[in-house]
Coordinates of N, CA and C in Angstrom, one line a residue:
V1 N -61.1 -8.0 10.4 CA -60.5 -8.3 9.1 C -59.7 -7.0 8.7
A2 N -60.2 -5.8 8.8 CA -59.6 -4.6 8.4 C -58.3 -4.4 9.2
K3 N -58.4 -4.6 10.4 CA -57.2 -4.5 11.2 C -56.1 -5.4 10.9
A4 N -56.5 -6.7 10.5 CA -55.6 -7.7 10.2 C -54.9 -7.4 8.9
V5 N -55.7 -6.9 7.8 CA -55.1 -6.4 6.6 C -54.1 -5.3 6.8
D6 N -54.5 -4.3 7.6 CA -53.6 -3.1 8.0 C -52.3 -3.6 8.5
K7 N -52.4 -4.5 9.5 CA -51.1 -5.1 10.0 C -50.3 -5.8 9.0
A8 N -51.0 -6.7 8.2 CA -50.2 -7.3 7.2 C -49.5 -6.5 6.2
F9 N -50.2 -5.4 5.8 CA -49.6 -4.5 4.8 C -48.5 -3.7 5.5
L10 N -48.6 -3.5 6.8 CA -47.4 -2.8 7.4 C -46.3 -3.6 7.7
L11 N -46.6 -4.8 8.4 CA -45.6 -5.6 9.1 C -45.4 -7.0 8.6
G12 N -46.2 -7.5 7.5 CA -46.1 -8.9 7.1 C -44.8 -9.3 6.8
A13 N -44.6 -10.6 7.1 CA -43.2 -11.2 6.9 C -43.0 -11.7 5.5
G14 N -44.2 -12.0 4.7 CA -44.0 -12.4 3.4 C -43.6 -13.9 3.2
A15 N -43.9 -14.7 4.3 CA -43.5 -16.2 4.3 C -44.4 -16.9 5.2
G16 N -44.5 -18.3 5.0 CA -45.2 -19.1 5.9 C -46.5 -18.7 6.2
A17 N -46.9 -18.7 7.5 CA -48.3 -18.3 8.0 C -48.6 -16.9 7.8
D18 N -47.6 -16.0 7.4 CA -47.7 -14.6 7.2 C -47.4 -14.2 5.9
P19 N -48.2 -14.6 4.9 CA -47.8 -14.6 3.5 C -47.7 -13.2 2.8
V20 N -48.3 -12.2 3.3 CA -48.2 -10.9 2.7 C -47.0 -10.2 3.3
K21 N -46.2 -9.7 2.3 CA -44.9 -8.9 2.8 C -45.2 -7.5 2.9
G22 N -45.1 -7.0 4.1 CA -45.5 -5.6 4.5 C -44.5 -4.5 4.1
F23 N -44.9 -3.3 4.0 CA -44.1 -2.2 3.7 C -42.8 -2.1 4.5
L24 N -42.9 -2.3 5.8 CA -41.8 -2.1 6.6 C -40.8 -3.3 6.4
T25 N -41.2 -4.4 6.0 CA -40.4 -5.5 5.7 C -39.5 -5.2 4.4
Y26 N -40.0 -4.4 3.6 CA -39.1 -4.1 2.4 C -37.9 -3.1 2.7
D27 N -38.1 -2.3 3.9 CA -37.0 -1.5 4.1 C -36.1 -2.0 5.3
A28 N -35.1 -2.6 5.0 CA -34.1 -3.2 6.0 C -33.0 -2.3 6.2
T29 N -32.9 -1.3 5.5 CA -31.6 -0.5 5.6 C -31.8 1.0 5.9
S30 N -32.9 1.5 6.3 CA -33.2 2.8 6.5 C -32.3 3.4 7.7
A31 N -31.7 4.5 7.4 CA -30.8 5.1 8.5 C -31.5 6.2 9.3
V32 N -32.8 6.3 9.1 CA -33.6 7.3 9.8 C -34.0 6.8 11.2
T33 N -33.3 7.3 12.2 CA -33.6 6.9 13.6 C -33.9 8.0 14.5
V34 N -34.6 7.8 15.6 CA -34.9 8.8 16.5 C -34.7 8.1 18.0
P35 N -34.0 8.7 18.9 CA -33.8 8.2 20.2 C -35.3 8.0 20.8
V36 N -35.4 6.9 21.6 CA -36.7 6.7 22.1 C -37.3 7.8 23.0
A37 N -36.4 8.5 23.7 CA -36.8 9.6 24.6 C -37.2 10.9 23.8
N38 N -36.9 11.0 22.6 CA -37.2 12.2 21.8 C -38.5 12.1 21.0
A39 N -39.1 13.3 20.8 CA -40.3 13.3 20.0 C -40.0 13.3 18.6
V40 N -40.8 12.6 17.7 CA -40.7 12.6 16.2 C -41.2 14.0 15.7
T41 N -40.5 14.6 14.8 CA -40.9 15.9 14.2 C -41.1 15.8 12.7
I42 N -41.5 16.9 12.1 CA -41.7 16.9 10.7 C -40.3 16.8 10.1
A43 N -39.3 17.2 10.6 CA -38.0 17.1 10.1 C -37.5 15.6 10.0
N44 N -37.9 14.8 11.0 CA -37.7 13.3 10.9 C -38.4 12.7 9.8
L45 N -39.7 13.1 9.6 CA -40.6 12.5 8.5 C -39.9 13.0 7.0
R46 N -39.4 14.2 7.0 CA -38.8 14.7 5.7 C -37.5 13.9 5.5
A47 N -36.8 13.5 6.5 CA -35.6 12.6 6.3 C -35.9 11.3 5.8
L48 N -37.2 10.8 6.1 CA -37.7 9.6 5.5 C -37.7 9.7 4.0
R49 N -38.3 10.9 3.7 CA -38.5 11.2 2.2 C -37.2 11.2 1.5
A50 N -36.2 12.0 2.1 CA -34.9 12.1 1.5 C -34.2 10.8 1.4
D51 N -34.5 9.8 2.4 CA -33.8 8.6 2.4 C -34.3 7.6 1.3
M52 N -35.3 8.0 0.7 CA -35.9 7.3 -0.5 C -35.3 7.6 -1.8
G53 N -34.5 8.6 -1.9 CA -33.8 9.0 -3.0 C -34.8 9.4 -4.1
A54 N -34.6 8.8 -5.3 CA -35.4 9.1 -6.5 C -36.9 8.7 -6.3
W55 N -37.2 7.8 -5.4 CA -38.6 7.4 -5.1 C -39.3 8.5 -4.2
G56 N -38.6 9.4 -3.6 CA -39.1 10.4 -2.8 C -39.4 11.8 -3.5
L57 N -39.1 11.7 -4.8 CA -39.2 13.1 -5.5 C -40.6 13.6 -5.8
E58 N -41.6 12.7 -6.1 CA -42.9 13.1 -6.5 C -43.8 13.0 -5.2
Q59 N -44.1 14.2 -4.7 CA -44.9 14.3 -3.4 C -46.3 13.7 -3.6
S60 N -46.9 13.7 -4.6 CA -48.2 13.3 -4.9 C -48.3 11.7 -4.8
D61 N -47.2 11.0 -5.0 CA -47.1 9.6 -5.0 C -46.8 9.1 -3.6
L62 N -46.5 10.0 -2.7 CA -46.0 9.5 -1.4 C -47.1 9.5 -0.3
R63 N -47.0 8.6 0.6 CA -47.8 8.6 1.9 C -47.0 8.4 3.1
F64 N -47.2 9.2 4.1 CA -46.6 9.0 5.4 C -47.6 8.2 6.2
V65 N -47.2 7.2 6.9 CA -48.0 6.4 7.8 C -47.3 6.4 9.1
V66 N -48.0 6.9 10.2 CA -47.3 7.0 11.5 C -48.1 6.2 12.6
S67 N -47.3 5.9 13.6 CA -47.9 5.3 14.8 C -48.7 6.2 15.6
T68 N -49.5 5.8 16.6 CA -50.2 6.7 17.5 C -49.3 7.6 18.3
D69 N -48.1 7.0 18.7 CA -47.1 7.9 19.4 C -46.6 9.1 18.6
V70 N -46.3 8.8 17.3 CA -45.8 9.8 16.4 C -47.0 10.8 16.1
Y71 N -48.2 10.3 16.0 CA -49.3 11.3 15.8 C -49.4 12.3 16.9
Y72 N -49.3 11.8 18.1 CA -49.3 12.8 19.2 C -48.1 13.7 19.2
N73 N -47.0 13.2 18.8 CA -45.8 14.1 18.7 C -46.1 15.2 17.7
L74 N -46.6 14.7 16.5 CA -46.9 15.8 15.5 C -47.9 16.8 15.9
L75 N -48.8 16.4 16.7 CA -49.8 17.4 17.1 C -49.1 18.5 18.0
D76 N -48.1 18.2 18.6 CA -47.3 19.2 19.4 C -46.3 20.0 18.6
D77 N -46.1 19.6 17.3 CA -45.2 20.3 16.4 C -46.0 21.4 15.7
T78 N -45.7 22.6 15.9 CA -46.4 23.8 15.5 C -46.4 23.9 14.1
T79 N -45.5 23.3 13.3 CA -45.5 23.4 11.8 C -46.2 22.3 11.1
F80 N -46.8 21.4 11.9 CA -47.6 20.3 11.3 C -48.9 20.8 10.9
Q81 N -49.3 20.6 9.6 CA -50.6 21.1 9.1 C -51.7 20.0 9.3
T82 N -52.5 20.1 10.3 CA -53.6 19.2 10.6 C -54.7 19.4 9.6
M83 N -55.7 18.5 9.5 CA -56.7 18.6 8.5 C -57.6 19.7 8.7
D84 N -57.8 20.3 10.0 CA -58.5 21.5 10.1 C -58.0 22.7 9.5
K85 N -56.7 22.6 9.1 CA -56.0 23.7 8.4 C -55.9 23.4 6.8
V86 N -55.8 22.2 6.4 CA -55.6 21.9 5.0 C -56.8 21.1 4.3
G87 N -57.8 20.8 5.1 CA -58.9 20.0 4.4 C -60.1 19.9 5.3
S88 N -61.2 19.6 4.7 CA -62.5 19.4 5.5 C -62.9 18.0 5.6
A89 N -63.1 17.6 6.8 CA -63.6 16.2 7.1 C -62.8 15.0 6.6
A90 N -61.6 15.3 6.2 CA -60.8 14.2 5.5 C -60.4 13.1 6.5
T91 N -60.3 13.4 7.8 CA -60.0 12.3 8.8 C -61.2 11.4 8.8
L92 N -62.3 11.8 8.8 CA -63.5 11.0 8.8 C -63.7 10.2 7.5
L93 N -63.3 10.7 6.5 CA -63.4 10.0 5.1 C -62.3 9.2 4.7
T94 N -61.1 9.5 5.0 CA -59.9 8.8 4.5 C -58.9 8.2 5.7
G95 N -59.0 8.8 6.8 CA -58.0 8.4 7.9 C -56.9 9.4 7.8
Q96 N -56.9 10.3 6.9 CA -55.8 11.3 6.8 C -55.9 12.3 7.9
I97 N -54.8 12.5 8.6 CA -54.7 13.5 9.8 C -54.0 14.8 9.5
G98 N -53.3 14.9 8.3 CA -52.7 16.1 8.0 C -51.9 15.9 6.8
M99 N -51.1 17.0 6.5 CA -50.2 17.0 5.3 C -48.8 17.5 5.7
I100 N -47.8 17.0 5.0 CA -46.5 17.6 5.0 C -46.1 17.9 3.6
G101 N -46.2 19.1 3.2 CA -46.1 19.5 1.8 C -47.3 19.2 1.2
Q102 N -47.2 18.3 0.1 CA -48.4 17.8 -0.7 C -48.6 16.4 -0.3
T103 N -48.0 15.8 0.8 CA -48.0 14.5 1.0 C -48.9 14.2 2.2
P104 N -50.0 13.4 2.1 CA -50.8 13.0 3.1 C -50.2 12.3 4.3
V105 N -50.7 12.5 5.4 CA -50.2 11.8 6.7 C -51.3 11.0 7.2
L106 N -51.1 9.6 7.3 CA -52.2 8.8 7.8 C -51.7 8.2 9.2
V107 N -52.6 7.8 10.1 CA -52.2 7.1 11.3 C -52.7 5.7 11.3
S108 N -52.0 4.8 12.0 CA -52.4 3.4 12.0 C -52.1 3.0 13.5
D109 N -53.0 2.3 14.1 CA -52.7 1.7 15.5 C -52.1 0.4 15.4
Q110 N -51.7 -0.1 14.2 CA -51.1 -1.4 14.0 C -49.5 -1.4 14.1
F111 N -49.0 -0.2 14.3 CA -47.5 -0.2 14.5 C -47.2 -1.0 15.8
P112 N -45.9 -1.5 15.9 CA -45.5 -2.2 17.1 C -45.2 -1.3 18.2
V113 N -45.1 -1.9 19.5 CA -44.8 -1.0 20.6 C -43.4 -0.3 20.5
K114 N -43.4 0.9 21.0 CA -42.2 1.7 20.9 C -41.2 1.1 22.0
A115 N -40.0 0.7 21.6 CA -39.0 0.1 22.4 C -37.6 0.5 22.0
A116 N -36.7 0.4 22.8 CA -35.3 0.6 22.5 C -34.6 -0.6 22.0
G117 N -33.6 -0.5 21.2 CA -32.8 -1.6 20.8 C -32.9 -1.9 19.3
V118 N -32.7 -3.2 19.0 CA -32.6 -3.6 17.6 C -34.0 -3.7 17.0
A119 N -34.3 -3.4 15.9 CA -35.6 -3.4 15.2 C -36.0 -4.8 14.9
T120 N -37.1 -5.2 15.3 CA -37.6 -6.5 15.0 C -39.0 -6.3 14.4
A121 N -39.7 -7.4 14.1 CA -41.0 -7.3 13.6 C -42.0 -6.9 14.6
T122 N -41.7 -6.8 15.8 CA -42.7 -6.4 16.8 C -42.3 -5.1 17.6
T123 N -41.1 -4.5 17.3 CA -40.7 -3.3 18.0 C -40.1 -2.3 17.1
N124 N -40.0 -1.1 17.6 CA -39.2 0.0 17.1 C -39.5 0.8 15.9
Y125 N -40.5 0.4 15.2 CA -41.0 1.2 14.0 C -41.9 2.4 14.6
G126 N -41.7 3.6 14.1 CA -42.6 4.7 14.5 C -43.3 5.3 13.2
A127 N -42.8 5.2 12.1 CA -43.4 5.8 10.9 C -42.8 5.3 9.8
M128 N -43.4 5.5 8.5 CA -42.8 5.2 7.3 C -43.4 6.1 6.2
C129 N -42.5 6.2 5.2 CA -42.9 6.9 4.0 C -42.8 6.0 2.8
V130 N -43.9 5.9 2.1 CA -44.0 4.9 0.9 C -44.4 5.6 -0.3
N131 N -43.8 5.2 -1.4 CA -44.2 5.7 -2.7 C -45.2 4.6 -3.2
T132 N -46.5 5.1 -3.3 CA -47.6 4.1 -3.6 C -47.5 3.6 -5.0
S133 N -46.9 4.4 -5.9 CA -46.9 4.0 -7.3 C -45.8 2.8 -7.4
N134 N -45.1 2.5 -6.5 CA -44.2 1.3 -6.6 C -44.7 0.0 -6.0
F135 N -46.0 0.0 -5.6 CA -46.6 -1.2 -5.1 C -47.9 -1.3 -5.6
I136 N -48.4 -2.6 -5.8 CA -49.6 -3.0 -6.2 C -50.3 -3.9 -5.2
A137 N -51.5 -3.7 -4.8 CA -52.2 -4.6 -3.9 C -53.4 -5.2 -4.8
G138 N -53.7 -6.5 -4.5 CA -54.9 -7.0 -5.1 C -55.6 -7.9 -4.3
S139 N -56.7 -8.4 -4.7 CA -57.6 -9.3 -3.9 C -57.8 -10.6 -4.7
Q140 N -57.3 -11.7 -4.1 CA -57.5 -12.9 -4.9 C -58.9 -13.5 -4.6
R141 N -59.4 -13.2 -3.4 CA -60.8 -13.6 -3.1 C -61.3 -12.5 -2.2
G142 N -62.5 -12.1 -2.4 CA -63.2 -11.1 -1.7 C -63.5 -11.6 -0.2
L143 N -64.1 -10.7 0.5 CA -64.5 -11.0 1.9 C -65.5 -12.2 2.0
R144 N -65.3 -13.1 2.8 CA -66.2 -14.3 3.0 C -66.6 -14.4 4.5
M145 N -67.8 -14.6 4.8 CA -68.4 -14.8 6.1 C -68.9 -16.2 6.2
D146 N -68.4 -17.0 7.1 CA -68.9 -18.3 7.4 C -69.4 -18.4 8.9
T147 N -70.5 -19.0 9.0 CA -71.1 -19.2 10.4 C -71.4 -20.6 10.6
Q148 N -71.3 -21.1 11.9 CA -71.7 -22.4 12.2 C -72.3 -22.4 13.7
E149 N -73.4 -23.2 13.7 CA -74.1 -23.3 15.0 C -73.4 -24.4 15.8
L150 N -73.0 -24.2 17.0 CA -72.5 -25.2 17.9 C -73.6 -25.6 18.9
V151 N -74.3 -26.6 18.6 CA -75.5 -27.0 19.5 C -75.1 -27.3 20.9
E152 N -74.0 -28.0 21.1 CA -73.6 -28.4 22.5 C -73.4 -27.2 23.3
T153 N -72.8 -26.2 22.8 CA -72.5 -25.0 23.6 C -73.4 -23.8 23.4
Q154 N -74.4 -24.0 22.6 CA -75.4 -23.1 22.2 C -74.8 -21.7 21.8
R155 N -74.0 -21.8 20.9 CA -73.5 -20.5 20.4 C -73.2 -20.6 18.9
R156 N -73.0 -19.4 18.3 CA -72.7 -19.3 16.9 C -71.3 -18.8 16.7
V157 N -70.6 -19.6 15.8 CA -69.2 -19.1 15.5 C -69.3 -18.4 14.1
M158 N -68.6 -17.3 14.0 CA -68.6 -16.6 12.8 C -67.1 -16.3 12.4
V159 N -66.7 -16.6 11.2 CA -65.3 -16.4 10.7 C -65.3 -15.6 9.4
A160 N -64.5 -14.6 9.5 CA -64.4 -13.7 8.2 C -63.1 -14.0 7.7
S161 N -63.0 -14.1 6.4 CA -61.8 -14.3 5.8 C -61.6 -13.7 4.3
L162 N -60.5 -13.4 3.9 CA -60.3 -12.9 2.5 C -58.8 -13.2 2.1
R163 N -58.6 -13.2 0.9 CA -57.2 -13.4 0.3 C -56.8 -12.2 -0.4
T164 N -55.7 -11.6 0.1 CA -55.2 -10.4 -0.5 C -53.7 -10.5 -0.7
G165 N -53.1 -9.6 -1.4 CA -51.7 -9.7 -1.6 C -51.2 -8.3 -1.9
M166 N -49.9 -8.1 -1.8 CA -49.3 -6.8 -2.3 C -47.8 -7.2 -2.8
T167 N -47.4 -6.5 -3.8 CA -46.0 -6.8 -4.3 C -45.4 -5.4 -4.8
Q168 N -44.2 -5.4 -4.8 CA -43.4 -4.3 -5.3 C -43.2 -4.4 -6.8
L169 N -43.3 -3.2 -7.4 CA -43.2 -3.3 -8.9 C -41.7 -3.2 -9.4
S170 N -40.9 -2.5 -8.6 CA -39.5 -2.2 -9.1 C -38.6 -2.0 -7.9
T171 N -37.3 -2.4 -8.1 CA -36.3 -2.1 -7.1 C -35.2 -1.2 -7.8
V172 N -35.5 -0.7 -8.9 CA -34.6 0.3 -9.6 C -34.7 1.6 -8.7
N173 N -33.5 2.1 -8.3 CA -33.4 3.4 -7.5 C -33.9 3.1 -6.1
G174 N -33.9 1.9 -5.6 CA -34.2 1.7 -4.2 C -35.5 0.9 -4.0
M175 N -36.0 0.8 -2.8 CA -37.2 0.0 -2.5 C -38.5 0.8 -2.5
G176 N -38.5 2.2 -2.6 CA -39.8 2.9 -2.7 C -40.4 3.0 -1.2
V177 N -39.7 2.7 -0.1 CA -40.2 2.8 1.1 C -39.2 3.0 2.1
S178 N -39.3 3.8 3.1 CA -38.4 4.2 4.1 C -39.0 4.1 5.6
A179 N -38.4 3.5 6.5 CA -39.0 3.4 7.9 C -38.2 4.2 8.9
L180 N -38.9 4.8 9.8 CA -38.2 5.5 10.9 C -38.2 4.5 12.1
R181 N -37.1 4.4 12.8 CA -36.9 3.4 13.7 C -36.5 4.1 15.1
Y182 N -36.9 3.6 16.2 CA -36.5 4.1 17.4 C -35.2 3.4 17.9
V183 N -34.3 4.1 18.5 CA -33.0 3.6 19.0 C -32.9 4.0 20.5
A184 N -32.0 3.2 21.1 CA -31.7 3.5 22.6 C -31.0 4.8 22.8

């Protein structure tokens, strides 16, 4: 369930069978791109922040969320401040892997596969910067676990479900999110 919520908040379409609109769906116009063959650096992530305009000014309201590919690129960047340099045990407690300025960097394995070409819902995103004060997430119904015994196959079926949602508060001065995309 946690992975499904993570994926919905990152990539959700906001319609039909995929009702939660994800952060990356809010940014259709980001000009921050990196060739597929190149490594993503701190400079690329700072470009995401600059792409946000007024929404990128307050570092404490921002969060960088990166794919596993970008995470390994950042580990090779000598200027990246990992948690062993800027905090104690934060990766274990919050998922935070480092900082850029005063902005936390988080990693998610729910980003789509790195590929060249046009960005779609399943390819080409490598990272994002989001101003968390411009979004609100809520829970319409908490986690529910249902079980059923299937006598004929001698097994138990367990289903976990919840209802959650996220919405943007304002579009004044832009969307409050910027996505890094890979290009050919």
